[in-house]
């Protein structure tokens, strides 16, 4: 063999995914991107994503599952976990004792949650107090247009959905920052301290009502909320309101190759799973799609991936087939579909280039996450990686390997560990993201499309 032949046959040579994308696939990728962007414009919270999934699933013949129902090949079910998370299944030809092929993503994203007693007036400006949710860089949130989303359970028992700041005719909300002229002290602080959590107060208004008192601006805001939603101040005590970046997603770059949006992490994988699931007919093994809540704060609580609701759903399916849930889990496979950090040449020192995902190199497969000595990681076995590698290669999916940054730099986790704790073989995979956890994140259309193809390949494996 010549040296060149040896090089070709022995060494890896990763290539930009565009070198492998023919015209048909490029068109499919653009169609997929349009569907994804419409989903993102409609869904900025876990509740909105769950509602979207329920509505779409119903239109495709999925039925809400309750224990005791018959479960036969080709049946399509969903389990709505209190409007905050959802699991969907297409029942396979094989019994559940042969296991399920699962894709698990999350639909919550970092944001500013409203405190239980949030409304106040200071210097004749009305504000909402917030408590940030998930890992944000606080300095990124002032001076950008913000929207209020959520649900209020009113004193009269009614549930009211609130959305302010998304319609073009709506006002937006905003957090202020200090002018540079007076920032001598602020500029000496670290980025972590420049804006504090208690300074992330959202401006609601400045126009006072006529009359006497120190609460005329606040009172006017409450009057407006009452006119639109019939709210009184104490209704905030039974509310779940959150502040997110206002506006729609946009194509980015003169070549329109990227998409900017709030909350790609992890709705970009959630949509990939859903779109793939909705495209398949009866698979061999049962295909399960999970959209979980609370990943950004540790997958805890009733709607997080550690919740027993998943056992309740899968156990019900197994009972109908006379299968033990433990046997089903032991034979199952899970793709923990979550984003990875795309290599950013502005900060090359934070990553190991040889092991970091790159934009446009396809879905990023992550053997382990965790931080500082793999702490907290679900470390996939050679066999599990081999299964994913073979499945993706056989289906022509463009994929790459990923790790989260340099060994001593930091790290993170996903729902993978909680799936693996259930005795389910699990591998992490997802879309590389630039500016992860920023108010607006960037992904490449190619990587989004290939992640959908990867989910489809796993469902059908
Ligand atoms: Mn994530
Ligand atoms: Mn995240």
GROMACS .gro file of N, CA and C in nm, residues 349-415:
model
  201
  349UNK      N    1  -0.938   2.811   2.373
  349UNK     CA    2  -0.867   2.762   2.492
  349UNK      C    3  -0.956   2.682   2.587
  350UNK      N    4  -1.091   2.689   2.567
  350UNK     CA    5  -1.181   2.619   2.658
  350UNK      C    6  -1.208   2.475   2.615
  351UNK      N    7  -1.168   2.441   2.493
  351UNK     CA    8  -1.207   2.311   2.435
  351UNK      C    9  -1.086   2.231   2.391
  352UNK      N   10  -1.106   2.099   2.385
  352UNK     CA   11  -1.011   2.010   2.320
  352UNK      C   12  -1.062   1.991   2.178
  353UNK      N   13  -0.996   2.056   2.084
  353UNK     CA   14  -1.047   2.059   1.946
  353UNK      C   15  -1.067   1.921   1.887
  354UNK      N   16  -0.984   1.827   1.927
  354UNK     CA   17  -0.994   1.692   1.869
  354UNK      C   18  -1.119   1.619   1.917
  355UNK      N   19  -1.176   1.665   2.024
  355UNK     CA   20  -1.290   1.592   2.083
  355UNK      C   21  -1.413   1.681   2.100
  356UNK      N   22  -1.414   1.796   2.032
  356UNK     CA   23  -1.528   1.887   2.048
  356UNK      C   24  -1.614   1.884   1.923
  357UNK      N   25  -1.746   1.904   1.942
  357UNK     CA   26  -1.834   1.909   1.824
  357UNK      C   27  -1.812   2.039   1.749
  358UNK      N   28  -1.836   2.034   1.619
  358UNK     CA   29  -1.821   2.149   1.529
  358UNK      C   30  -1.954   2.175   1.461
  359UNK      N   31  -1.984   2.303   1.435
  359UNK     CA   32  -2.102   2.335   1.355
  359UNK      C   33  -2.092   2.264   1.220
  360UNK      N   34  -2.205   2.211   1.173
  360UNK     CA   35  -2.217   2.152   1.038
  360UNK      C   36  -2.147   2.018   1.022
  361UNK      N   37  -2.105   1.957   1.132
  361UNK     CA   38  -2.047   1.823   1.123
  361UNK      C   39  -2.148   1.716   1.163
  362UNK      N   40  -2.274   1.756   1.183
  362UNK     CA   41  -2.380   1.659   1.208
  362UNK      C   42  -2.412   1.641   1.355
  363UNK      N   43  -2.501   1.544   1.382
  363UNK     CA   44  -2.543   1.519   1.520
  363UNK      C   45  -2.421   1.479   1.603
  364UNK      N   46  -2.410   1.535   1.722
  364UNK     CA   47  -2.292   1.514   1.807
  364UNK      C   48  -2.320   1.404   1.909
  365UNK      N   49  -2.243   1.296   1.901
  365UNK     CA   50  -2.258   1.184   1.994
  365UNK      C   51  -2.158   1.203   2.107
  366UNK      N   52  -2.209   1.196   2.230
  366UNK     CA   53  -2.128   1.227   2.347
  366UNK      C   54  -2.118   1.103   2.435
  367UNK      N   55  -1.999   1.046   2.446
  367UNK     CA   56  -1.984   0.922   2.523
  367UNK      C   57  -2.013   0.947   2.671
  368UNK      N   58  -1.967   1.061   2.719
  368UNK     CA   59  -1.991   1.095   2.859
  368UNK      C   60  -2.002   1.246   2.872
  369UNK      N   61  -2.076   1.290   2.973
  369UNK     CA   62  -2.081   1.433   3.006
  369UNK      C   63  -2.008   1.451   3.138
  370UNK      N   64  -2.070   1.517   3.235
  370UNK     CA   65  -2.006   1.532   3.366
  370UNK      C   66  -1.900   1.640   3.366
  371UNK      N   67  -1.830   1.651   3.478
  371UNK     CA   68  -1.726   1.753   3.490
  371UNK      C   69  -1.619   1.707   3.587
  372UNK      N   70  -1.497   1.750   3.562
  372UNK     CA   71  -1.383   1.727   3.651
  372UNK      C   72  -1.374   1.581   3.694
  373UNK      N   73  -1.325   1.498   3.604
  373UNK     CA   74  -1.314   1.356   3.636
  373UNK      C   75  -1.444   1.283   3.609
  374UNK      N   76  -1.522   1.329   3.511
  374UNK     CA   77  -1.648   1.267   3.468
  374UNK      C   78  -1.754   1.269   3.579
  375UNK      N   79  -1.736   1.352   3.681
  375UNK     CA   80  -1.833   1.359   3.790
  375UNK      C   81  -1.975   1.381   3.739
  376UNK      N   82  -2.066   1.296   3.782
  376UNK     CA   83  -2.207   1.312   3.744
  376UNK      C   84  -2.241   1.260   3.606
  377UNK      N   85  -2.145   1.193   3.540
  377UNK     CA   86  -2.169   1.151   3.401
  377UNK      C   87  -2.241   1.018   3.393
  378UNK      N   88  -2.317   1.000   3.285
  378UNK     CA   89  -2.357   0.868   3.242
  378UNK      C   90  -2.257   0.833   3.132
  379UNK      N   91  -2.164   0.743   3.163
  379UNK     CA   92  -2.055   0.711   3.072
  379UNK      C   93  -2.096   0.590   2.988
  380UNK      N   94  -2.124   0.614   2.859
  380UNK     CA   95  -2.174   0.505   2.774
  380UNK      C   96  -2.064   0.402   2.749
  381UNK      N   97  -2.104   0.276   2.744
  381UNK     CA   98  -2.007   0.167   2.722
  381UNK      C   99  -1.964   0.162   2.576
  382UNK      N  100  -1.859   0.087   2.551
  382UNK     CA  101  -1.814   0.064   2.413
  382UNK      C  102  -1.927   0.002   2.331
  383UNK      N  103  -1.998  -0.092   2.393
  383UNK     CA  104  -2.107  -0.160   2.321
  383UNK      C  105  -2.218  -0.061   2.284
  384UNK      N  106  -2.251   0.029   2.379
  384UNK     CA  107  -2.357   0.126   2.353
  384UNK      C  108  -2.315   0.222   2.241
  385UNK      N  109  -2.189   0.267   2.246
  385UNK     CA  110  -2.138   0.355   2.141
  385UNK      C  111  -2.137   0.281   2.007
  386UNK      N  112  -2.100   0.152   2.013
  386UNK     CA  113  -2.098   0.072   1.890
  386UNK      C  114  -2.236   0.060   1.829
  387UNK      N  115  -2.338   0.043   1.912
  387UNK     CA  116  -2.476   0.034   1.864
  387UNK      C  117  -2.517   0.162   1.792
  388UNK      N  118  -2.484   0.276   1.854
  388UNK     CA  119  -2.522   0.404   1.793
  388UNK      C  120  -2.445   0.426   1.663
  389UNK      N  121  -2.315   0.400   1.668
  389UNK     CA  122  -2.230   0.419   1.551
  389UNK      C  123  -2.283   0.337   1.433
  390UNK      N  124  -2.311   0.210   1.457
  390UNK     CA  125  -2.360   0.122   1.350
  390UNK      C  126  -2.494   0.169   1.298
  391UNK      N  127  -2.584   0.203   1.390
  391UNK     CA  128  -2.719   0.245   1.349
  391UNK      C  129  -2.712   0.371   1.263
  392UNK      N  130  -2.632   0.468   1.304
  392UNK     CA  131  -2.623   0.593   1.228
  392UNK      C  132  -2.556   0.571   1.093
  393UNK      N  133  -2.448   0.493   1.092
  393UNK     CA  134  -2.376   0.467   0.966
  393UNK      C  135  -2.467   0.396   0.867
  394UNK      N  136  -2.539   0.295   0.916
  394UNK     CA  137  -2.627   0.218   0.826
  394UNK      C  138  -2.736   0.305   0.764
  395UNK      N  139  -2.772   0.411   0.834
  395UNK     CA  140  -2.879   0.498   0.785
  395UNK      C  141  -2.828   0.627   0.721
  396UNK      N  142  -2.697   0.634   0.701
  396UNK     CA  143  -2.640   0.750   0.632
  396UNK      C  144  -2.651   0.880   0.708
  397UNK      N  145  -2.662   0.872   0.841
  397UNK     CA  146  -2.673   0.994   0.922
  397UNK      C  147  -2.534   1.055   0.940
  398UNK      N  148  -2.523   1.185   0.919
  398UNK     CA  149  -2.396   1.256   0.938
  398UNK      C  150  -2.380   1.283   1.088
  399UNK      N  151  -2.272   1.230   1.146
  399UNK     CA  152  -2.254   1.242   1.291
  399UNK      C  153  -2.108   1.270   1.324
  400UNK      N  154  -2.086   1.314   1.447
  400UNK     CA  155  -1.952   1.347   1.495
  400UNK      C  156  -1.944   1.313   1.643
  401UNK      N  157  -1.824   1.314   1.695
  401UNK     CA  158  -1.806   1.285   1.838
  401UNK      C  159  -1.798   1.418   1.914
  402UNK      N  160  -1.837   1.416   2.041
  402UNK     CA  161  -1.836   1.539   2.120
  402UNK      C  162  -1.797   1.512   2.265
  403UNK      N  163  -1.726   1.606   2.323
  403UNK     CA  164  -1.712   1.613   2.469
  403UNK      C  165  -1.736   1.759   2.507
  404UNK      N  166  -1.769   1.781   2.634
  404UNK     CA  167  -1.804   1.916   2.677
  404UNK      C  168  -1.681   1.987   2.733
  405UNK      N  169  -1.601   2.046   2.644
  405UNK     CA  170  -1.492   2.132   2.687
  405UNK      C  171  -1.371   2.058   2.741
  406UNK      N  172  -1.271   2.138   2.776
  406UNK     CA  173  -1.148   2.083   2.831
  406UNK      C  174  -1.173   2.016   2.965
  407UNK      N  175  -1.089   1.918   2.998
  407UNK     CA  176  -1.111   1.834   3.115
  407UNK      C  177  -1.131   1.916   3.243
  408UNK      N  178  -1.046   2.014   3.266
  408UNK     CA  179  -1.054   2.088   3.393
  408UNK      C  180  -1.134   2.218   3.382
  409UNK      N  181  -1.203   2.238   3.269
  409UNK     CA  182  -1.266   2.367   3.244
  409UNK      C  183  -1.406   2.379   3.305
  410UNK      N  184  -1.477   2.268   3.313
  410UNK     CA  185  -1.616   2.274   3.361
  410UNK      C  186  -1.687   2.149   3.314
  411UNK      N  187  -1.814   2.163   3.279
  411UNK     CA  188  -1.887   2.046   3.231
  411UNK      C  189  -2.036   2.064   3.250
  412UNK      N  190  -2.108   1.954   3.241
  412UNK     CA  191  -2.252   1.961   3.255
  412UNK      C  192  -2.312   1.823   3.251
  413UNK      N  193  -2.443   1.817   3.259
  413UNK     CA  194  -2.512   1.689   3.257
  413UNK      C  195  -2.639   1.698   3.176
  414UNK      N  196  -2.704   1.585   3.160
  414UNK     CA  197  -2.829   1.575   3.085
  414UNK      C  198  -2.921   1.480   3.160
  415UNK      N  199  -3.029   1.436   3.094
  415UNK     CA  200  -3.116   1.336   3.157
  415UNK      C  201  -3.055   1.196   3.148
   0.00000   0.00000   0.00000
